Amino acid sequence: MIGESWIPEFLMPIWEWLHEYVQYTIFSGVKALIILLPLFIVVAYYTYAERKVIGYMQVRKGPNRVGPKGLLQPFADMFKLMFKEIIIPTNSNRYLFIIAPIITFAPAMAAWAVIPFTDTLVFADINAGLLYILAMTSVGVYGVIIAGWASNSKYALLGAMRSAAQIVAYEIAMGFALVGVLMVGGSLNLGEIVAKQSGGIGHWFFIPLLPLFFVYLISGVAETNRAPFDVAEGESEIVAGFHVEYSGMTFAVFFLAEYANMILIAMLCSLLFFGGWLSPVPELAGDSIGWLFGKTAFFMLLLLWFRATFPRYRYDQIMRLGWKVLLPVTIFWLAVEGVAVYFKIGPWFG
Amino acid sequence: MIETIIFYVFAVTTVVSACAVVTVRNPVHAALFLVLTFFTSAVIWMTLEAEFLAISLVLVYVGAVMVLFIFVVMMLDINVARMREGFVRHLPLGLAVAVIMLGIMLSVVTSDVFFMDVGSEPVARAADYSNTKALGGVLYTDYVFAFEIAAVILLVAIIAAISLTLRKRGKTKYQSPAAQISVRKADRLRIVKMPSSEE
């Protein structure tokens, strides 16, 4: 992706003087920035897209005042949040209160390390990429729990409790859905899973794994605490849930993590079930990173669409759906897949 | 060199946070320190090239078990002052348990099993070596019976845990989703014709 040839001539002596590990750290830092800076911009415009899309779905115009067609609205919001005071509630746990948004944010960013954008463009091409993503997304719940507890507020604690129960419940269904992907893909490496789907739209995993795809998408929405599963911040019941006491930048960090996680779920959906950067008809158009972004954008739109369409689930309904519907469906489909793998059915299990 | 630095940073963090688990007064802080201990242990396992175990430690213990643990600890209304009262009274028993555990650990660590001359030194694998695959291979062939027995024991534990919580309480109200879905307008709503009260 980037090499030493990119370094200007006059800096070369300094570069060579640096220790090998320092060079490696600088390279990794630059690579991480190349992934994360565009991610931040996408997050900023995703919030704008959310307000516009939902606005049009509800026959409103959405933000249209700052800049042409309201395009500078995300920056206006960002500066507003940056200059607001961070209020720490009385009798709250000071350190944990500040650490909580960071704990949510860090795993949300770290998960992006193993995402492949094309067959060569990947930051960390590790063997257990799928497991790593599962582990990272499951750590994010601590930010929510700690925020709820450290805020010293009833609403925040209620939101944190709801969120903890919900995330633990849906993580299991999500994990089992990914076991299905693993059975077809034969690898935990995301790049290899995509490579296994090559050969046109008929080879993509969403066909043999359709139930698991729906389970994954639904639990992805639940994991990111988005509508219709947003009981953790249900504003009609518990104000804003776990981040009710947060203001300014601390709130912005929660916000950033939530949207980065949504984009991650959308990207994983397109990588694991819809062939990532592979072209649907390889005879007509080649594989490119554009396909991945297009597919991801579609799933990102889907997440907004859900929010504009569905009313919020009641808490007991969420638990019922997670444990009594999604989990049995995944386990049943794993058995079906076992048979399909044994008899090598279709182009997928060959 | 860099591995040594990483090891010492995370080993020190592990030991310090493990000590903090038993010394901090606030039980929620103690639970959070336990999370940190698990996390740093996972990093140490990672430097030992046990990626699968390291990631599953984070996934299972940090991501699921400790979440439930903290969930429970947060709900408890623990009186810290009362908890500290019995310190001297329980000290002899605690010390006895500590001494026994120390003895057992020392006897294991100082036994012949852990010396280099017993087995060959573990070789470092190449980057493309997948120990997830290797672990799966061993687990489902050589040790398949032990694995199945462990699975059955876990199943028994799950059923036991569920049956412990299944007790009848008179006042609990249940919802029947099937009944809720099958409700029709006619079951709930009655339209009454009333003469208008206009003069």
mmCIF file of C-alpha atoms in Angstrom, chain B residues 49-176:
data_model
loop_
_atom_site.group_PDB
_atom_site.id
_atom_site.type_symbol
_atom_site.label_atom_id
_atom_site.label_comp_id
_atom_site.label_asym_id
_atom_site.label_seq_id
_atom_site.Cartn_x
_atom_site.Cartn_y
_atom_site.Cartn_z
ATOM 1 C CA GLU B 49 1.418 -17.198 19.494
ATOM 2 C CA ALA B 50 -1.823 -18.530 20.994
ATOM 3 C CA GLU B 51 -4.037 -16.208 18.913
ATOM 4 C CA PHE B 52 -7.141 -18.341 19.034
ATOM 5 C CA LEU B 53 -7.062 -18.700 22.816
ATOM 6 C CA ALA B 54 -6.278 -15.005 23.259
ATOM 7 C CA ILE B 55 -9.182 -13.885 21.093
ATOM 8 C CA SER B 56 -11.587 -16.360 22.671
ATOM 9 C CA LEU B 57 -10.532 -15.170 26.124
ATOM 10 C CA VAL B 58 -11.563 -11.653 25.113
ATOM 11 C CA LEU B 59 -14.689 -12.884 23.346
ATOM 12 C CA VAL B 60 -15.968 -15.215 26.076
ATOM 13 C CA TYR B 61 -14.702 -13.836 29.367
ATOM 14 C CA VAL B 62 -14.425 -10.130 28.626
ATOM 15 C CA GLY B 63 -17.285 -9.916 26.136
ATOM 16 C CA ALA B 64 -19.876 -12.113 27.803
ATOM 17 C CA VAL B 65 -19.098 -13.512 31.267
ATOM 18 C CA MET B 66 -17.824 -10.303 32.814
ATOM 19 C CA VAL B 67 -20.658 -8.269 31.298
ATOM 20 C CA LEU B 68 -23.130 -10.405 33.231
ATOM 21 C CA PHE B 69 -20.906 -10.230 36.295
ATOM 22 C CA ILE B 70 -20.845 -6.434 36.240
ATOM 23 C CA PHE B 71 -24.552 -6.434 35.480
ATOM 24 C CA VAL B 72 -25.164 -8.267 38.770
ATOM 25 C CA VAL B 73 -22.613 -6.297 40.816
ATOM 26 C CA MET B 74 -24.136 -3.002 39.702
ATOM 27 C CA MET B 75 -27.573 -4.118 40.838
ATOM 28 C CA LEU B 76 -26.358 -5.067 44.324
ATOM 29 C CA ASP B 77 -26.569 -2.476 47.034
ATOM 30 C CA ILE B 78 -23.394 -3.390 48.880
ATOM 31 C CA ASN B 79 -22.591 -1.746 52.180
ATOM 32 C CA VAL B 80 -18.808 -1.473 52.097
ATOM 33 C CA ALA B 81 -18.440 -0.677 55.799
ATOM 34 C CA ARG B 82 -20.360 -3.789 56.852
ATOM 35 C CA MET B 83 -18.360 -5.961 54.499
ATOM 36 C CA ARG B 84 -15.131 -4.914 56.178
ATOM 37 C CA GLU B 85 -16.324 -5.817 59.672
ATOM 38 C CA GLY B 86 -15.569 -9.532 59.481
ATOM 39 C CA PHE B 87 -11.979 -9.075 58.308
ATOM 40 C CA VAL B 88 -10.217 -10.285 61.464
ATOM 41 C CA ARG B 89 -12.770 -12.993 62.147
ATOM 42 C CA HIS B 90 -12.318 -14.563 58.686
ATOM 43 C CA LEU B 91 -8.570 -13.974 58.578
ATOM 44 C CA PRO B 92 -7.430 -17.455 59.843
ATOM 45 C CA LEU B 93 -9.594 -19.308 57.301
ATOM 46 C CA GLY B 94 -8.514 -16.968 54.495
ATOM 47 C CA LEU B 95 -4.861 -17.388 55.379
ATOM 48 C CA ALA B 96 -5.229 -21.177 55.488
ATOM 49 C CA VAL B 97 -6.796 -21.212 52.004
ATOM 50 C CA ALA B 98 -4.075 -18.891 50.703
ATOM 51 C CA VAL B 99 -1.282 -21.082 52.105
ATOM 52 C CA ILE B 100 -2.830 -24.252 50.640
ATOM 53 C CA MET B 101 -3.254 -22.630 47.214
ATOM 54 C CA LEU B 102 0.300 -21.306 47.288
ATOM 55 C CA GLY B 103 1.567 -24.790 48.180
ATOM 56 C CA ILE B 104 -0.348 -26.412 45.337
ATOM 57 C CA MET B 105 0.899 -23.844 42.818
ATOM 58 C CA LEU B 106 4.486 -24.154 43.985
ATOM 59 C CA SER B 107 4.329 -27.954 43.815
ATOM 60 C CA VAL B 108 3.089 -27.740 40.221
ATOM 61 C CA VAL B 109 5.539 -25.087 39.067
ATOM 62 C CA THR B 110 8.586 -26.696 40.673
ATOM 63 C CA SER B 111 7.723 -30.199 39.432
ATOM 64 C CA ASP B 112 9.686 -31.723 36.553
ATOM 65 C CA VAL B 113 6.911 -31.163 34.027
ATOM 66 C CA PHE B 114 7.792 -27.542 33.431
ATOM 67 C CA PHE B 115 11.517 -27.960 32.843
ATOM 68 C CA MET B 116 12.950 -27.676 29.381
ATOM 69 C CA ASP B 117 14.698 -31.043 29.424
ATOM 70 C CA VAL B 118 11.378 -32.920 29.661
ATOM 71 C CA GLY B 119 9.925 -31.785 26.349
ATOM 72 C CA SER B 120 11.515 -30.070 23.406
ATOM 73 C CA GLU B 121 11.470 -26.297 23.298
ATOM 74 C CA PRO B 122 8.382 -24.992 21.445
ATOM 75 C CA VAL B 123 9.282 -23.820 17.955
ATOM 76 C CA ALA B 124 8.099 -20.474 16.621
ATOM 77 C CA ARG B 125 5.704 -20.929 13.707
ATOM 78 C CA ALA B 126 5.550 -18.933 10.508
ATOM 79 C CA ALA B 127 3.013 -16.143 10.152
ATOM 80 C CA ASP B 128 0.728 -18.205 7.900
ATOM 81 C CA TYR B 129 0.406 -21.010 10.458
ATOM 82 C CA SER B 130 -3.196 -21.096 11.661
ATOM 83 C CA ASN B 131 -3.338 -22.413 15.199
ATOM 84 C CA THR B 132 -7.123 -22.109 15.086
ATOM 85 C CA LYS B 133 -7.120 -24.869 12.485
ATOM 86 C CA ALA B 134 -4.556 -26.918 14.403
ATOM 87 C CA LEU B 135 -6.549 -26.623 17.626
ATOM 88 C CA GLY B 136 -9.756 -27.629 15.855
ATOM 89 C CA GLY B 137 -8.013 -30.608 14.300
ATOM 90 C CA VAL B 138 -6.737 -31.906 17.630
ATOM 91 C CA LEU B 139 -9.953 -31.127 19.498
ATOM 92 C CA TYR B 140 -12.235 -33.030 17.132
ATOM 93 C CA THR B 141 -9.972 -36.044 16.499
ATOM 94 C CA ASP B 142 -7.621 -36.973 19.354
ATOM 95 C CA TYR B 143 -9.636 -35.475 22.183
ATOM 96 C CA VAL B 144 -13.126 -35.812 20.784
ATOM 97 C CA PHE B 145 -14.455 -37.858 23.737
ATOM 98 C CA ALA B 146 -13.125 -35.480 26.357
ATOM 99 C CA PHE B 147 -14.593 -32.649 24.315
ATOM 100 C CA GLU B 148 -18.000 -34.334 24.118
ATOM 101 C CA ILE B 149 -17.988 -35.045 27.852
ATOM 102 C CA ALA B 150 -17.225 -31.384 28.561
ATOM 103 C CA ALA B 151 -20.089 -30.397 26.261
ATOM 104 C CA VAL B 152 -22.513 -32.718 28.065
ATOM 105 C CA ILE B 153 -21.440 -31.367 31.461
ATOM 106 C CA LEU B 154 -22.052 -27.837 30.214
ATOM 107 C CA LEU B 155 -25.474 -28.853 28.924
ATOM 108 C CA VAL B 156 -26.359 -30.346 32.308
ATOM 109 C CA ALA B 157 -25.219 -27.118 33.976
ATOM 110 C CA ILE B 158 -27.373 -25.044 31.628
ATOM 111 C CA ILE B 159 -30.451 -27.160 32.305
ATOM 112 C CA ALA B 160 -29.772 -27.075 36.053
ATOM 113 C CA ALA B 161 -29.391 -23.284 36.029
ATOM 114 C CA ILE B 162 -32.637 -22.850 34.121
ATOM 115 C CA SER B 163 -34.557 -25.261 36.345
ATOM 116 C CA LEU B 164 -33.312 -23.415 39.438
ATOM 117 C CA THR B 165 -34.872 -20.189 38.213
ATOM 118 C CA LEU B 166 -38.139 -21.827 37.179
ATOM 119 C CA ARG B 167 -40.223 -21.397 40.261
ATOM 120 C CA LYS B 168 -43.859 -20.484 40.438
ATOM 121 C CA ARG B 169 -44.634 -17.080 41.838
ATOM 122 C CA GLY B 170 -48.267 -16.149 42.250
ATOM 123 C CA LYS B 171 -48.084 -12.503 41.327
ATOM 124 C CA THR B 172 -45.983 -12.715 38.161
ATOM 125 C CA LYS B 173 -47.800 -11.677 35.030
ATOM 126 C CA TYR B 174 -46.889 -13.310 31.755
ATOM 127 C CA GLN B 175 -47.521 -12.215 28.224
ATOM 128 C CA SER B 176 -48.549 -14.663 25.574
#
